[in-house]
Short mmCIF file of C-alpha atoms in Angstrom, two decimals:
data_model
loop_
_atom_site.label_atom_id
_atom_site.label_comp_id
_atom_site.label_asym_id
_atom_site.label_seq_id
_atom_site.Cartn_x
_atom_site.Cartn_y
_atom_site.Cartn_z
CA VAL F 1 174.43 127.48 116.95
CA LEU F 2 171.18 125.52 116.65
CA GLN F 3 169.48 128.34 114.77
CA SER F 4 172.16 128.27 112.10
CA ALA F 5 172.29 124.45 112.09
CA VAL F 6 168.60 124.17 111.12
CA ARG F 7 169.53 125.99 107.88
CA ASP F 8 172.64 123.88 107.14
CA SER F 9 172.85 122.19 103.74
CA ASP F 10 173.76 118.83 105.33
CA PRO F 11 170.72 116.84 106.48
CA LEU F 12 172.78 115.16 109.21
CA VAL F 13 173.50 118.57 110.73
CA ARG F 14 169.82 119.56 110.49
CA SER F 15 168.77 116.28 112.10
CA ALA F 16 171.24 116.73 114.94
CA ALA F 17 170.02 120.29 115.40
CA ALA F 18 166.45 119.02 115.76
CA SER F 19 167.53 116.73 118.58
CA GLY F 20 169.47 119.56 120.19
CA PHE F 21 166.28 121.50 120.84
CA ASP F 22 165.13 118.85 123.36
CA VAL F 23 166.86 120.68 126.19
CA TYR F 24 164.99 123.93 125.55
CA ASP F 25 161.61 125.04 126.76
CA PRO F 26 159.00 124.31 124.05
CA ARG F 27 158.39 128.05 123.67
CA GLN F 28 162.02 128.44 122.55
CA ARG F 29 161.81 125.81 119.82
CA SER F 30 160.37 127.95 117.02
CA PRO F 31 163.48 127.57 114.79
CA LEU F 32 162.88 123.83 114.93
CA LEU F 33 159.45 124.15 113.32
CA THR F 34 160.96 124.83 109.89
CA LEU F 35 162.39 121.30 109.99
CA LEU F 36 158.90 119.78 110.17
CA SER F 37 158.67 120.35 106.41
CA ASP F 38 162.26 119.43 105.57
CA PRO F 39 162.67 117.50 102.30
CA VAL F 40 164.59 114.73 104.12
CA ARG F 41 162.42 112.31 106.10
CA ALA F 42 165.04 111.61 108.80
CA VAL F 43 165.22 115.34 109.53
CA ARG F 44 161.42 115.62 109.72
CA VAL F 45 161.22 112.63 112.08
CA ALA F 46 163.89 114.11 114.36
CA ALA F 47 162.03 117.42 114.34
CA ILE F 48 158.72 115.74 115.15
CA ALA F 49 160.28 114.04 118.18
CA SER F 50 161.46 117.40 119.54
CA ALA F 51 158.59 119.66 118.50
CA PRO F 52 155.94 120.89 120.91
CA PRO F 53 152.90 118.59 120.51
CA GLU F 54 150.57 121.46 119.64
CA SER F 55 152.71 122.28 116.60
CA LEU F 56 152.30 118.82 115.04
CA SER F 57 149.89 118.24 112.19
CA ALA F 58 148.04 114.95 111.81
CA ASN F 59 150.37 114.16 108.89
CA ALA F 60 153.45 114.73 111.05
CA VAL F 61 152.08 112.45 113.77
CA HIS F 62 151.29 109.78 111.19
CA GLU F 63 154.77 110.04 109.66
CA TYR F 64 156.38 109.64 113.09
CA GLU F 65 154.17 106.67 113.91
CA MET F 66 155.15 105.00 110.64
CA SER F 67 158.84 105.63 111.24
CA GLN F 68 158.61 104.00 114.66
CA ARG F 69 156.57 101.04 113.35
CA GLU F 70 159.37 100.32 110.90
CA ASN F 71 161.56 99.62 113.93
CA ALA F 72 158.89 98.07 116.16
CA ASP F 73 161.12 95.05 116.75
CA GLN F 74 163.22 97.31 119.00
CA PRO F 75 161.91 98.52 122.37
CA GLY F 76 163.28 102.03 121.76
CA ALA F 77 160.92 102.59 118.84
CA LEU F 78 157.94 101.50 120.94
CA ILE F 79 159.06 103.78 123.76
CA ASN F 80 159.43 106.68 121.29
CA ALA F 81 155.90 106.09 120.01
CA GLY F 82 154.65 105.93 123.59
CA ASN F 83 156.33 109.22 124.36
CA LEU F 84 154.64 110.85 121.38
CA TYR F 85 151.25 109.48 122.40
CA ALA F 86 151.74 110.62 126.00
CA SER F 87 152.63 114.15 124.85
CA LEU F 88 149.47 114.18 122.74
CA GLY F 89 147.32 113.01 125.66
CA ARG F 90 146.65 109.63 124.07
CA VAL F 91 147.11 107.77 127.36
CA ASP F 92 145.80 104.36 126.23
CA ASP F 93 148.00 104.35 123.12
CA ALA F 94 151.01 105.41 125.18
CA ALA F 95 150.41 102.67 127.75
CA ALA F 96 150.02 100.06 125.00
CA SER F 97 153.31 101.14 123.40
CA TYR F 98 155.20 100.99 126.69
CA GLN F 99 153.69 97.59 127.49
CA SER F 100 154.69 96.30 124.04
CA ALA F 101 158.25 97.46 124.69
CA ILE F 102 158.25 95.62 128.02
CA ARG F 103 156.93 92.42 126.39
CA LEU F 104 159.63 92.72 123.74
CA ASP F 105 162.39 93.34 126.28
CA PRO F 106 161.55 92.81 129.96
CA THR F 107 164.77 94.66 130.90
CA ALA F 108 163.79 97.88 129.06
CA ALA F 109 163.82 100.12 132.13
CA PRO F 110 162.77 103.31 130.27
CA ALA F 111 159.51 101.59 129.29
CA TYR F 112 158.75 100.82 132.94
CA VAL F 113 159.68 104.33 134.07
CA ASN F 114 157.56 105.98 131.38
CA LEU F 115 154.60 103.66 131.96
CA ALA F 116 154.78 104.31 135.70
CA ASP F 117 154.95 108.07 135.12
CA LEU F 118 151.94 107.85 132.81
CA ARG F 119 149.99 105.87 135.42
CA SER F 120 150.96 108.24 138.19
CA ARG F 121 149.87 111.29 136.17
CA SER F 122 146.56 109.50 135.55
CA GLY F 123 145.99 109.19 139.31
CA GLU F 124 147.04 105.54 139.47
CA ASN F 125 150.08 105.90 141.71
CA ALA F 126 149.61 102.42 143.23
CA VAL F 127 149.80 100.95 139.72
CA ALA F 128 152.91 103.04 139.07
CA ILE F 129 154.56 101.49 142.13
CA GLU F 130 153.74 97.99 140.88
CA VAL F 131 155.13 98.78 137.43
CA LEU F 132 158.40 100.08 138.87
CA ARG F 133 158.77 97.10 141.20
CA ALA F 134 158.25 94.78 138.21
CA GLY F 135 160.92 96.70 136.33
CA LEU F 136 163.36 96.28 139.20
CA GLN F 137 162.68 92.55 139.29
CA GLY F 138 163.65 92.41 135.63
CA GLN F 139 166.96 94.07 136.47
CA ALA F 140 167.85 91.50 139.17
CA GLY F 141 171.45 91.94 140.24
CA ALA F 142 172.12 94.84 137.91
CA ASN F 143 173.53 98.10 139.22
CA ASN F 144 173.47 100.63 136.43
CA VAL F 145 171.81 103.77 135.13
CA GLN F 146 168.64 101.87 134.32
CA THR F 147 168.22 100.54 137.85
CA ALA F 148 168.94 104.03 139.16
CA ALA F 149 166.08 105.41 137.06
CA LEU F 150 163.75 102.70 138.34
CA HIS F 151 164.74 103.33 141.97
CA HIS F 152 164.34 107.07 141.51
CA GLY F 153 160.87 106.66 140.01
CA LEU F 154 159.85 104.22 142.73
CA GLY F 155 161.12 106.54 145.45
CA LEU F 156 159.09 109.41 144.03
CA ALA F 157 155.98 107.25 143.72
CA LEU F 158 156.33 106.06 147.33
CA ALA F 159 156.81 109.65 148.50
CA ARG F 160 153.59 110.61 146.71
CA GLU F 161 151.91 107.93 148.83
CA ARG F 162 153.51 109.48 151.94
CA ARG F 163 155.50 106.30 152.50
CA TYR F 164 158.57 108.35 153.30
CA GLU F 165 160.70 105.81 155.17
CA GLU F 166 160.26 103.29 152.38
CA ALA F 167 160.97 106.00 149.80
CA VAL F 168 164.22 106.98 151.51
CA LYS F 169 165.40 103.34 151.49
CA VAL F 170 164.61 103.06 147.78
CA PHE F 171 166.45 106.32 147.05
CA GLU F 172 169.46 105.01 148.97
CA GLU F 173 169.49 101.87 146.84
#
């Protein structure tokens, strides 16, 4: 279905197809690559977000950055930029984007989760724990999908520190 959708005449269908490839292994996303040169910018941006990082040209990265900067007053755009930077190994840029999203909206749980994951992968698991705890403080009293993601991330970070009893309590929350 996705392979035929990338060739559809409607740009909305092609854009949706680009997003649909997110669930597939990057090696199975080759049909998506044709959308990186689509004549419609929205389709190209959707394809860039789903494409394997090694398939992105400098121009594609720049175009995606510009598209996210246009919406930089929304934490989601900053998180998207951070995700791109993280996938490209640009750790400092990714961290700065996530931190900007947090400053913009202290309740933006995905920014905390992604920043913590970035820190953990960089060998800074203790910092990741602090980031996730800060995110939970910003969610005070909430009980939703966002707090679940923060608890899950915190539980994993604590388990990496071999703080298993504490991790189990966090997972239970």
